[in-house]
mmCIF file of C-alpha atoms and ligand atoms in Angstrom:
data_model
loop_
_atom_site.group_PDB
_atom_site.id
_atom_site.type_symbol
_atom_site.label_atom_id
_atom_site.label_comp_id
_atom_site.label_asym_id
_atom_site.label_seq_id
_atom_site.Cartn_x
_atom_site.Cartn_y
_atom_site.Cartn_z
ATOM 1 C CA MET A 238 82.598 38.600 161.430
ATOM 2 C CA PRO A 239 84.691 39.344 164.416
ATOM 3 C CA PRO A 240 84.657 36.540 167.434
ATOM 4 C CA ILE A 241 81.695 36.348 169.667
ATOM 5 C CA LEU A 242 82.676 36.893 172.921
ATOM 6 C CA VAL A 243 80.939 36.108 176.409
ATOM 7 C CA THR A 244 79.901 39.914 177.127
ATOM 8 C CA ARG A 245 81.168 43.359 175.967
ATOM 9 C CA PRO A 246 81.648 46.565 178.298
ATOM 10 C CA THR A 247 78.627 49.093 177.751
ATOM 11 C CA LEU A 248 80.566 52.727 176.630
ATOM 12 C CA PRO A 249 78.963 55.779 176.384
ATOM 13 C CA PRO A 250 79.186 58.328 173.130
ATOM 14 C CA PHE A 251 82.642 58.667 173.344
ATOM 15 C CA GLU A 252 81.859 63.135 173.823
ATOM 16 C CA GLU A 253 79.544 62.453 176.611
ATOM 17 C CA TYR A 254 82.372 60.731 178.608
ATOM 18 C CA THR A 255 84.992 63.603 177.955
ATOM 19 C CA ALA A 256 82.944 65.918 178.199
ATOM 20 C CA LEU A 257 82.085 64.782 182.311
ATOM 21 C CA ILE A 258 86.726 64.971 182.302
ATOM 22 C CA SER A 259 87.060 67.669 181.150
ATOM 23 C CA LYS A 260 85.747 68.866 184.063
ATOM 24 C CA ILE A 261 88.824 66.956 185.821
ATOM 25 C CA TRP A 262 91.450 68.706 183.713
ATOM 26 C CA GLU A 263 89.507 72.217 185.235
ATOM 27 C CA ASN A 264 89.955 71.601 188.513
ATOM 28 C CA ARG A 265 92.517 68.848 189.058
ATOM 29 C CA TRP A 266 90.612 66.595 191.596
ATOM 30 C CA LEU A 267 91.449 63.172 190.310
ATOM 31 C CA THR A 268 90.173 61.111 193.201
ATOM 32 C CA ASN A 269 89.016 60.830 197.166
ATOM 33 C CA SER A 270 85.292 61.699 196.536
ATOM 34 C CA GLY A 271 85.766 64.456 194.646
ATOM 35 C CA PRO A 272 82.699 66.210 192.690
ATOM 36 C CA LEU A 273 82.147 63.501 189.307
ATOM 37 C CA HIS A 274 81.837 61.178 192.351
ATOM 38 C CA GLN A 275 79.464 62.487 195.148
ATOM 39 C CA GLN A 276 77.586 63.585 191.873
ATOM 40 C CA LEU A 277 77.569 59.222 190.794
ATOM 41 C CA ALA A 278 76.526 58.686 194.800
ATOM 42 C CA GLY A 279 73.296 61.202 194.384
ATOM 43 C CA GLU A 280 72.393 59.669 191.083
ATOM 44 C CA LEU A 281 72.346 56.237 192.174
ATOM 45 C CA LYS A 282 70.366 56.631 195.864
ATOM 46 C CA LYS A 283 68.107 57.662 193.625
ATOM 47 C CA TYR A 284 68.261 55.305 190.667
ATOM 48 C CA LEU A 285 68.058 52.501 192.945
ATOM 49 C CA ASN A 286 66.253 54.550 195.284
ATOM 50 C CA ILE A 287 68.111 53.282 198.712
ATOM 51 C CA SER A 288 69.757 55.577 201.055
ATOM 52 C CA ASN A 289 73.320 55.342 201.597
ATOM 53 C CA ILE A 290 75.429 54.315 198.734
ATOM 54 C CA SER A 291 80.122 54.526 199.597
ATOM 55 C CA LEU A 292 81.553 53.545 195.936
ATOM 56 C CA PHE A 293 84.798 51.597 195.976
ATOM 57 C CA THR A 294 87.124 50.966 193.387
ATOM 58 C CA ASN A 295 86.209 47.257 192.492
ATOM 59 C CA GLY A 296 83.343 45.307 193.265
ATOM 60 C CA HIS A 297 85.609 42.985 195.383
ATOM 61 C CA SER A 298 87.328 45.459 198.136
ATOM 62 C CA ALA A 299 83.003 46.850 198.763
ATOM 63 C CA LEU A 300 82.595 42.986 199.381
ATOM 64 C CA GLU A 301 85.629 42.229 201.989
ATOM 65 C CA VAL A 302 84.947 45.766 203.387
ATOM 66 C CA ALA A 303 80.822 45.273 203.742
ATOM 67 C CA VAL A 304 82.021 42.201 205.353
ATOM 68 C CA HIS A 305 84.675 44.017 207.934
ATOM 69 C CA CYS A 306 82.055 46.052 209.160
ATOM 70 C CA THR A 307 79.824 44.163 209.935
ATOM 71 C CA HIS A 308 81.637 43.372 212.382
ATOM 72 C CA LEU A 309 81.280 39.210 212.223
ATOM 73 C CA PRO A 310 83.859 37.360 214.693
ATOM 74 C CA LYS A 311 87.564 36.597 213.829
ATOM 75 C CA GLY A 312 86.818 33.108 213.379
ATOM 76 C CA SER A 313 83.732 32.810 212.856
ATOM 77 C CA GLU A 314 81.414 30.520 210.583
ATOM 78 C CA VAL A 315 79.639 32.791 207.220
ATOM 79 C CA ILE A 316 76.596 30.192 204.830
ATOM 80 C CA THR A 317 78.371 31.239 202.007
ATOM 81 C CA THR A 318 76.652 29.288 198.067
ATOM 82 C CA PRO A 319 79.335 27.447 195.622
ATOM 83 C CA TYR A 320 77.850 28.370 193.211
ATOM 84 C CA THR A 321 79.499 32.058 192.960
ATOM 85 C CA PHE A 322 82.841 33.757 191.065
ATOM 86 C CA ALA A 323 85.855 33.693 193.752
ATOM 87 C CA SER A 324 84.966 37.037 195.100
ATOM 88 C CA THR A 325 82.515 36.004 197.146
ATOM 89 C CA THR A 326 83.644 33.424 199.435
ATOM 90 C CA HIS A 327 88.189 35.555 198.897
ATOM 91 C CA ALA A 328 85.703 38.314 200.767
ATOM 92 C CA ILE A 329 84.703 35.405 203.683
ATOM 93 C CA VAL A 330 88.141 33.833 203.965
ATOM 94 C CA ARG A 331 89.994 37.075 203.810
ATOM 95 C CA ASN A 332 87.781 38.778 207.099
ATOM 96 C CA GLY A 333 88.972 36.072 208.925
ATOM 97 C CA CYS A 334 86.031 34.128 209.268
ATOM 98 C CA LYS A 335 85.155 30.612 207.712
ATOM 99 C CA PRO A 336 83.535 29.871 204.546
ATOM 100 C CA VAL A 337 80.568 27.571 205.348
ATOM 101 C CA PHE A 338 78.563 25.829 202.439
ATOM 102 C CA CYS A 339 75.464 24.917 201.626
ATOM 103 C CA ASP A 340 73.910 24.068 198.074
ATOM 104 C CA ILE A 341 71.646 25.966 195.389
ATOM 105 C CA SER A 342 67.965 24.740 194.276
ATOM 106 C CA TYR A 343 68.224 23.450 191.195
ATOM 107 C CA ASP A 344 64.441 26.368 189.976
ATOM 108 C CA ASP A 345 66.658 29.430 190.472
ATOM 109 C CA TYR A 346 70.776 28.258 191.397
ATOM 110 C CA ASN A 347 70.671 30.234 194.569
ATOM 111 C CA ILE A 348 71.629 29.159 198.121
ATOM 112 C CA ASP A 349 68.884 26.841 198.730
ATOM 113 C CA THR A 350 67.040 28.372 202.002
ATOM 114 C CA THR A 351 65.650 25.289 203.159
ATOM 115 C CA LYS A 352 68.914 24.185 203.946
ATOM 116 C CA ILE A 353 70.749 26.690 205.705
ATOM 117 C CA GLU A 354 69.650 26.245 209.076
ATOM 118 C CA GLU A 355 70.998 22.858 209.279
ATOM 119 C CA LEU A 356 74.308 23.782 208.958
ATOM 120 C CA ILE A 357 73.921 26.653 211.804
ATOM 121 C CA THR A 358 76.174 26.925 214.630
ATOM 122 C CA ASP A 359 76.481 28.580 217.093
ATOM 123 C CA ASN A 360 79.803 29.494 215.509
ATOM 124 C CA THR A 361 77.659 30.853 212.958
ATOM 125 C CA SER A 362 77.791 35.105 212.686
ATOM 126 C CA ALA A 363 76.308 35.422 209.262
ATOM 127 C CA ILE A 364 74.633 34.882 205.424
ATOM 128 C CA LEU A 365 75.741 35.629 202.446
ATOM 129 C CA PRO A 366 74.246 34.336 199.469
ATOM 130 C CA VAL A 367 74.677 35.964 196.439
ATOM 131 C CA HIS A 368 71.680 36.608 193.445
ATOM 132 C CA VAL A 369 73.213 34.472 191.357
ATOM 133 C CA TYR A 370 73.240 36.011 187.308
ATOM 134 C CA GLY A 371 70.854 38.302 188.602
ATOM 135 C CA THR A 372 68.019 36.824 190.808
ATOM 136 C CA PRO A 373 67.004 37.894 193.627
ATOM 137 C CA CYS A 374 67.795 34.786 196.471
ATOM 138 C CA HIS A 375 64.615 34.727 198.218
ATOM 139 C CA VAL A 376 64.956 37.390 200.414
ATOM 140 C CA ASP A 377 62.171 37.177 202.872
ATOM 141 C CA GLU A 378 62.793 33.459 203.888
ATOM 142 C CA ILE A 379 66.588 34.060 204.268
ATOM 143 C CA THR A 380 65.887 37.743 206.544
ATOM 144 C CA ARG A 381 63.082 35.283 208.977
ATOM 145 C CA ILE A 382 66.042 33.074 208.949
ATOM 146 C CA ALA A 383 68.839 35.142 210.018
ATOM 147 C CA LYS A 384 66.293 36.866 213.003
ATOM 148 C CA LYS A 385 65.349 34.023 214.075
ATOM 149 C CA HIS A 386 68.641 32.881 214.716
ATOM 150 C CA ASP A 387 70.637 36.491 215.004
ATOM 151 C CA LEU A 388 72.422 36.273 212.585
ATOM 152 C CA LYS A 389 73.567 39.033 209.987
ATOM 153 C CA VAL A 390 73.288 38.825 205.877
ATOM 154 C CA ILE A 391 75.587 40.105 203.141
ATOM 155 C CA TYR A 392 74.923 40.121 199.900
ATOM 156 C CA ASP A 393 76.588 39.495 196.578
ATOM 157 C CA ALA A 394 74.802 41.514 194.699
ATOM 158 C CA ALA A 395 77.501 42.156 191.805
ATOM 159 C CA HIS A 396 74.713 41.572 189.679
ATOM 160 C CA ALA A 397 72.275 42.549 190.303
ATOM 161 C CA PHE A 398 72.262 46.438 189.654
ATOM 162 C CA GLY A 399 68.461 47.309 189.385
ATOM 163 C CA VAL A 400 67.083 44.473 190.297
ATOM 164 C CA GLU A 401 63.628 45.137 192.139
ATOM 165 C CA ILE A 402 61.549 42.536 193.925
ATOM 166 C CA ALA A 403 57.649 43.806 193.886
ATOM 167 C CA GLY A 404 59.452 47.194 193.597
ATOM 168 C CA ARG A 405 61.599 47.522 195.927
ATOM 169 C CA SER A 406 65.725 46.966 194.979
ATOM 170 C CA VAL A 407 66.504 44.351 195.493
ATOM 171 C CA SER A 408 70.015 46.072 197.336
ATOM 172 C CA SER A 409 67.589 46.926 200.087
ATOM 173 C CA PHE A 410 67.461 43.842 201.834
ATOM 174 C CA GLY A 411 70.304 42.740 204.857
ATOM 175 C CA ASP A 412 72.745 44.154 206.582
ATOM 176 C CA ALA A 413 74.616 45.517 203.564
ATOM 177 C CA THR A 414 75.084 44.810 199.917
ATOM 178 C CA MET A 415 77.256 44.674 198.008
ATOM 179 C CA LEU A 416 77.356 45.821 194.394
ATOM 180 C CA SER A 417 79.809 45.665 191.440
ATOM 181 C CA PHE A 418 80.533 48.872 188.586
ATOM 182 C CA HIS A 419 82.444 46.144 186.801
ATOM 183 C CA ALA A 420 83.416 46.466 182.717
ATOM 184 C CA THR A 421 81.300 43.231 182.418
ATOM 185 C CA LYS A 422 78.322 43.834 184.539
ATOM 186 C CA VAL A 423 75.127 45.606 183.140
ATOM 187 C CA PHE A 424 76.626 49.058 184.579
ATOM 188 C CA ASN A 425 79.715 49.986 184.467
ATOM 189 C CA THR A 426 82.657 52.113 186.101
ATOM 190 C CA ILE A 427 84.998 50.753 184.094
ATOM 191 C CA GLU A 428 86.320 48.452 187.443
ATOM 192 C CA GLY A 429 84.072 49.929 190.706
ATOM 193 C CA GLY A 430 81.301 48.885 193.019
ATOM 194 C CA ALA A 431 79.557 49.894 196.429
ATOM 195 C CA VAL A 432 77.866 48.940 199.369
ATOM 196 C CA ILE A 433 74.582 49.912 200.469
ATOM 197 C CA SER A 434 73.255 49.597 203.623
ATOM 198 C CA PRO A 435 69.501 50.624 205.371
ATOM 199 C CA ASP A 436 72.016 51.566 208.753
ATOM 200 C CA LYS A 437 74.023 54.584 207.411
ATOM 201 C CA ARG A 438 76.976 53.527 210.252
ATOM 202 C CA ILE A 439 77.574 50.810 208.020
ATOM 203 C CA THR A 440 78.069 52.806 204.874
ATOM 204 C CA ASP A 441 80.089 55.983 206.903
ATOM 205 C CA ALA A 442 82.237 53.414 208.571
ATOM 206 C CA ALA A 443 82.704 51.652 204.503
ATOM 207 C CA ASP A 444 83.720 54.936 203.718
ATOM 208 C CA GLN A 445 86.214 55.073 206.537
ATOM 209 C CA PHE A 446 87.563 52.107 206.213
ATOM 210 C CA LYS A 447 88.158 52.266 202.062
ATOM 211 C CA ASN A 448 89.828 55.921 203.131
ATOM 212 C CA PHE A 449 92.571 53.485 205.664
ATOM 213 C CA GLY A 450 90.755 54.227 208.686
ATOM 214 C CA MET A 451 91.383 57.441 208.567
ATOM 215 C CA GLU A 452 89.565 59.770 210.702
ATOM 216 C CA GLY A 453 89.755 63.784 210.615
ATOM 217 C CA ASN A 454 93.289 65.218 208.994
ATOM 218 C CA ASP A 455 95.247 63.163 212.248
ATOM 219 C CA ASP A 456 93.892 59.828 212.902
ATOM 220 C CA TYR A 457 93.201 56.815 212.581
ATOM 221 C CA ILE A 458 90.728 54.814 214.104
ATOM 222 C CA ASP A 459 90.679 50.941 212.186
ATOM 223 C CA VAL A 460 93.429 49.474 209.715
ATOM 224 C CA GLY A 461 91.848 49.891 206.372
ATOM 225 C CA THR A 462 92.601 49.866 203.259
ATOM 226 C CA ASN A 463 92.783 51.976 199.814
ATOM 227 C CA ALA A 464 89.499 51.382 198.099
ATOM 228 C CA LYS A 465 88.287 54.665 196.922
ATOM 229 C CA MET A 466 86.781 54.947 192.997
ATOM 230 C CA SER A 467 88.844 57.532 191.589
ATOM 231 C CA GLU A 468 86.931 60.609 188.630
ATOM 232 C CA PHE A 469 86.919 57.984 186.394
ATOM 233 C CA GLN A 470 86.095 55.582 186.569
ATOM 234 C CA ALA A 471 82.754 58.000 188.760
ATOM 235 C CA ALA A 472 82.844 60.113 185.733
ATOM 236 C CA MET A 473 81.689 56.438 183.175
ATOM 237 C CA GLY A 474 79.063 55.761 185.873
ATOM 238 C CA VAL A 475 76.826 58.938 185.420
ATOM 239 C CA ALA A 476 77.181 58.890 181.359
ATOM 240 C CA ASN A 477 76.592 55.311 181.882
ATOM 241 C CA LEU A 478 73.468 55.659 184.030
ATOM 242 C CA LYS A 479 71.175 57.938 181.493
ATOM 243 C CA TYR A 480 71.567 54.490 179.149
ATOM 244 C CA VAL A 481 71.452 51.833 182.073
ATOM 245 C CA ASP A 482 67.376 51.220 180.927
ATOM 246 C CA GLN A 483 67.923 51.225 176.958
ATOM 247 C CA ASN A 484 70.493 48.711 177.684
ATOM 248 C CA ILE A 485 68.685 47.148 180.034
ATOM 249 C CA GLY A 486 65.228 47.388 177.173
ATOM 250 C CA ILE A 487 67.838 45.428 174.562
ATOM 251 C CA ARG A 488 69.726 43.195 176.381
ATOM 252 C CA LYS A 489 65.107 41.970 177.699
ATOM 253 C CA ILE A 490 65.237 42.178 174.438
ATOM 254 C CA LEU A 491 67.878 39.057 173.353
ATOM 255 C CA CYS A 492 66.613 37.365 176.570
ATOM 256 C CA ASP A 493 63.626 37.332 175.281
ATOM 257 C CA ARG A 494 64.334 36.013 171.557
ATOM 258 C CA TYR A 495 67.368 33.313 172.958
ATOM 259 C CA THR A 496 63.837 31.984 175.358
ATOM 260 C CA GLU A 497 61.642 31.793 172.055
ATOM 261 C CA LEU A 498 64.508 29.772 170.411
ATOM 262 C CA LEU A 499 65.665 27.168 172.702
ATOM 263 C CA GLN A 500 62.923 26.617 175.036
ATOM 264 C CA GLY A 501 61.713 24.039 172.841
ATOM 265 C CA VAL A 502 65.094 22.702 172.553
ATOM 266 C CA GLU A 503 64.925 18.842 174.283
ATOM 267 C CA GLY A 504 68.043 18.986 176.971
ATOM 268 C CA VAL A 505 68.535 22.639 176.905
ATOM 269 C CA ARG A 506 66.524 24.436 180.139
ATOM 270 C CA VAL A 507 66.382 28.316 179.693
ATOM 271 C CA LEU A 508 66.684 30.129 183.394
ATOM 272 C CA ALA A 509 62.414 30.432 184.826
ATOM 273 C CA ARG A 510 62.951 34.459 185.922
ATOM 274 C CA PRO A 511 60.416 35.141 189.014
ATOM 275 C CA LYS A 512 56.837 36.617 187.944
ATOM 276 C CA ASN A 513 57.550 39.435 190.833
ATOM 277 C CA VAL A 514 61.392 40.812 189.912
ATOM 278 C CA LYS A 515 61.547 43.390 187.753
ATOM 279 C CA SER A 516 65.219 42.036 186.053
ATOM 280 C CA ASN A 517 68.203 43.297 184.496
ATOM 281 C CA TYR A 518 68.486 41.147 182.306
ATOM 282 C CA ALA A 519 72.349 40.718 183.330
ATOM 283 C CA TYR A 520 73.224 37.109 182.097
ATOM 284 C CA TYR A 521 72.135 33.977 179.832
ATOM 285 C CA PRO A 522 72.384 30.697 181.145
ATOM 286 C CA ILE A 523 71.074 27.770 180.195
ATOM 287 C CA LEU A 524 72.359 23.996 181.067
ATOM 288 C CA ILE A 525 72.884 21.258 178.946
ATOM 289 C CA GLU A 526 70.872 18.434 180.769
ATOM 290 C CA GLU A 527 71.772 14.536 180.121
ATOM 291 C CA GLU A 528 69.195 14.418 177.212
ATOM 292 C CA TYR A 529 71.033 16.620 174.818
ATOM 293 C CA GLU A 530 72.984 15.220 172.325
ATOM 294 C CA LEU A 531 76.766 16.712 172.835
ATOM 295 C CA THR A 532 78.041 17.229 176.822
ATOM 296 C CA ARG A 533 78.575 20.639 178.203
ATOM 297 C CA ASP A 534 82.036 21.366 176.396
ATOM 298 C CA GLN A 535 81.185 19.684 173.524
ATOM 299 C CA VAL A 536 78.574 22.399 173.276
ATOM 300 C CA CYS A 537 81.241 25.062 174.006
ATOM 301 C CA ASP A 538 83.227 23.487 171.256
ATOM 302 C CA LYS A 539 81.113 23.250 168.867
ATOM 303 C CA LEU A 540 80.200 27.358 169.563
ATOM 304 C CA ALA A 541 83.760 28.104 169.385
ATOM 305 C CA GLU A 542 84.469 26.348 165.977
ATOM 306 C CA ASN A 543 81.468 28.991 165.478
ATOM 307 C CA GLU A 544 83.877 32.364 166.496
ATOM 308 C CA ILE A 545 81.644 31.799 170.068
ATOM 309 C CA TYR A 546 82.747 32.322 172.798
ATOM 310 C CA ALA A 547 80.565 31.025 175.352
ATOM 311 C CA ARG A 548 81.842 31.195 179.772
ATOM 312 C CA LYS A 549 80.960 28.350 181.605
ATOM 313 C CA TYR A 550 79.947 30.573 184.193
ATOM 314 C CA PHE A 551 80.253 29.322 187.206
ATOM 315 C CA TYR A 552 82.681 26.282 187.081
ATOM 316 C CA PRO A 553 84.160 24.600 188.995
ATOM 317 C CA ILE A 554 82.648 25.309 191.990
ATOM 318 C CA VAL A 555 85.124 27.291 194.371
ATOM 319 C CA THR A 556 85.195 24.165 196.804
ATOM 320 C CA GLU A 557 87.271 22.427 193.787
ATOM 321 C CA TYR A 558 89.810 25.711 193.619
ATOM 322 C CA SER A 559 92.774 24.554 194.470
ATOM 323 C CA CYS A 560 92.692 26.967 197.525
ATOM 324 C CA TYR A 561 89.865 26.207 199.241
ATOM 325 C CA LYS A 562 89.309 21.972 197.857
ATOM 326 C CA GLY A 563 89.631 19.332 200.955
ATOM 327 C CA LYS A 564 89.216 22.107 203.271
ATOM 328 C CA SER A 565 85.439 22.907 202.648
ATOM 329 C CA GLY A 566 82.788 19.644 203.188
ATOM 330 C CA PHE A 567 80.886 20.272 201.323
ATOM 331 C CA PRO A 568 79.798 17.242 199.633
ATOM 332 C CA ASN A 569 80.957 15.935 196.302
ATOM 333 C CA ASP A 570 77.048 15.638 195.023
ATOM 334 C CA SER A 571 75.173 18.259 195.459
ATOM 335 C CA VAL A 572 73.248 21.042 192.844
ATOM 336 C CA ALA A 573 75.839 23.220 192.945
ATOM 337 C CA LYS A 574 78.536 20.580 191.243
ATOM 338 C CA ASP A 575 75.854 19.189 189.034
ATOM 339 C CA VAL A 576 74.457 22.353 187.375
ATOM 340 C CA SER A 577 78.433 24.426 187.134
ATOM 341 C CA MET A 578 79.318 20.724 184.770
ATOM 342 C CA LYS A 579 76.450 21.514 182.838
ATOM 343 C CA VAL A 580 75.929 25.999 182.560
ATOM 344 C CA ILE A 581 76.993 28.033 179.959
ATOM 345 C CA CYS A 582 76.106 31.576 179.714
ATOM 346 C CA LEU A 583 75.773 32.860 176.315
ATOM 347 C CA PRO A 584 76.937 35.795 175.421
ATOM 348 C CA LEU A 585 74.959 38.970 175.767
ATOM 349 C CA TYR A 586 75.506 42.822 176.036
ATOM 350 C CA ASP A 587 73.539 45.766 174.164
ATOM 351 C CA THR A 588 75.363 46.095 170.997
ATOM 352 C CA MET A 589 75.178 42.296 170.070
ATOM 353 C CA ASP A 590 72.285 42.277 167.191
ATOM 354 C CA VAL A 591 69.231 39.808 166.983
ATOM 355 C CA SER A 592 70.673 38.356 164.252
ATOM 356 C CA ILE A 593 73.757 36.152 166.988
ATOM 357 C CA VAL A 594 71.254 35.213 169.038
ATOM 358 C CA ASP A 595 69.125 33.847 166.224
ATOM 359 C CA LYS A 596 73.019 32.098 164.945
ATOM 360 C CA ILE A 597 73.874 30.561 168.083
ATOM 361 C CA SER A 598 71.005 29.224 169.554
ATOM 362 C CA ALA A 599 70.049 27.477 165.349
ATOM 363 C CA LEU A 600 73.662 25.888 166.379
ATOM 364 C CA LEU A 601 72.056 24.375 169.529
ATOM 365 C CA ALA A 602 69.252 23.499 167.903
ATOM 366 C CA HIS A 603 70.920 20.754 165.329
HETATM 367 N N1 LIG B 810 80.396 38.443 193.507
HETATM 368 C C1 LIG B 810 80.424 37.473 192.309
HETATM 369 C C2 LIG B 810 79.252 36.675 192.101
HETATM 370 C C3 LIG B 810 81.327 37.624 190.893
HETATM 371 O O1 LIG B 810 80.507 37.678 189.966
HETATM 372 C C4 LIG B 810 81.715 39.506 190.636
HETATM 373 C C5 LIG B 810 82.625 39.564 189.297
HETATM 374 C C6 LIG B 810 82.090 39.800 192.180
HETATM 375 C C7 LIG B 810 81.465 39.267 192.764
HETATM 376 C C8 LIG B 810 83.627 40.425 191.897
HETATM 377 O O2 LIG B 810 83.259 42.068 191.541
HETATM 378 P P1 LIG B 810 84.422 42.848 190.560
HETATM 379 O O3 LIG B 810 85.477 43.085 192.308
HETATM 380 O O4 LIG B 810 85.100 41.820 189.369
HETATM 381 O O5 LIG B 810 83.891 44.189 190.388
HETATM 382 C C9 LIG B 810 84.176 38.177 184.179
HETATM 383 C C10 LIG B 810 84.931 39.612 185.480
HETATM 384 O O6 LIG B 810 85.888 40.625 185.598
HETATM 385 C C11 LIG B 810 84.882 39.796 187.196
HETATM 386 O O7 LIG B 810 83.670 40.692 187.256
HETATM 387 C C12 LIG B 810 83.071 38.864 187.418
HETATM 388 N N2 LIG B 810 82.596 38.639 188.506
HETATM 389 C C13 LIG B 810 82.798 37.619 186.993
HETATM 390 C C14 LIG B 810 81.560 36.739 186.699
HETATM 391 O O8 LIG B 810 83.430 37.422 185.156
HETATM 392 P P2 LIG B 810 86.559 37.232 184.224
HETATM 393 O O9 LIG B 810 87.490 36.746 184.458
HETATM 394 O O10 LIG B 810 85.481 35.829 183.117
HETATM 395 O O11 LIG B 810 86.782 38.686 182.978
HETATM 396 P P3 LIG B 810 87.319 37.956 181.088
HETATM 397 O O12 LIG B 810 88.535 39.804 181.051
HETATM 398 O O13 LIG B 810 86.904 36.300 180.861
HETATM 399 O O14 LIG B 810 85.998 39.057 180.638
HETATM 400 C C15 LIG B 810 84.641 38.068 179.667
HETATM 401 C C16 LIG B 810 84.268 38.586 178.867
HETATM 402 O O15 LIG B 810 84.733 39.670 178.556
HETATM 403 C C17 LIG B 810 85.957 38.278 177.615
HETATM 404 O O16 LIG B 810 85.244 37.641 176.573
HETATM 405 C C18 LIG B 810 86.190 39.585 177.109
HETATM 406 C C19 LIG B 810 85.212 40.706 177.167
HETATM 407 N N3 LIG B 810 85.246 41.474 177.608
HETATM 408 C C20 LIG B 810 86.242 42.075 179.064
HETATM 409 C C21 LIG B 810 86.764 42.642 179.537
HETATM 410 C C22 LIG B 810 87.641 43.222 180.670
HETATM 411 C C23 LIG B 810 85.590 42.699 176.102
HETATM 412 O O17 LIG B 810 85.067 43.168 175.662
HETATM 413 N N4 LIG B 810 85.948 44.506 177.534
HETATM 414 C C24 LIG B 810 86.799 44.152 178.910
HETATM 415 O O18 LIG B 810 87.331 45.104 178.978
HETATM 416 O O19 LIG B 810 85.572 37.946 185.259
#
């Protein structure tokens, strides 16, 4: 058996992708908001049931630009989670703002909304939560806190493509939301991402900023960047979107099987899925608790000996990266740190056979 990686990209049938990109040879339109880009934007609006979207060459650029377009004052504080990928914090810092780290909840590994208000100061401008593993944050509570203190909310929904709360797209909350369409995500455009906002002025500003801040042919009204999605990326998106529900359906079967086999194993904690949520089954995280016979790292080694390469998403927490260490004031004894010391994301992707779930679960159960 070939090595089992934590994930593999979803690919559409080869002929369907080549049929789409053959149009590029006909019209010689490679990038800069071409027809495939327009088609994908339209199809995503329908699929996600949202009004405004701006497509990006990757999720990180989308997040950086989302923060820029919500006009946070330079030097202001943005309350965020340390239990995330580097991108979340980098997007705040690269916009000249200061990340203020709030601990996470042990229930869902998302920002702990009961601890946000104590971190708010006169200099706080925004909250930037992450829907970790695709589990939605407590959006109603975050909206309440933001309204009370006049703060912006920008969601990092890199993991949450297609997730719904009580029938409403998770990307429709807050002032802006970023999605990632990276190769390793439930829906991919090779590399890619998007800014979504209920406010068209934000997505229009994002469209302009990702194209150098250009207005008309002759003027630049902002010191923008280049973060446009190409036609090859958009073609992959159009082709993959047709299969995204099928992909999520397969992931659900695999996740349910993991849960069936692992939830009774002493010392292994599986993540509960909230009831009113349509999940995208993006990741399968487990925690290796103290009662388990091996440590988390020993479990990873044992899996690797069997050519199974699970990953520690997210370890270490962001405040322990060299570029942030010692600067955050985040306490050492946090839920975020505890979870990061115990977490393993198990292999999960649409071409994975259920027998692999059985094999991994059997290794964990003994
Ligand atoms: N916010 C959050 C919360 C995020 O998690 C991310 C990205 C972002 C923002 C930023 O979004 P993007 O700018 O990436 O759109 C991966 C992904 O590169 C990254 O997108 C993702 N989060 C992060 C959690 O995971 P790595 O360094 O772990 O990826 P890598 O190359 O080790 O790949 C993971 C596994 O997938 C490997 O076992 C190999 C396999 N793989 C990977 C690629 C790229 C393949 O089989 N084929 C492939 O083409 O970061």
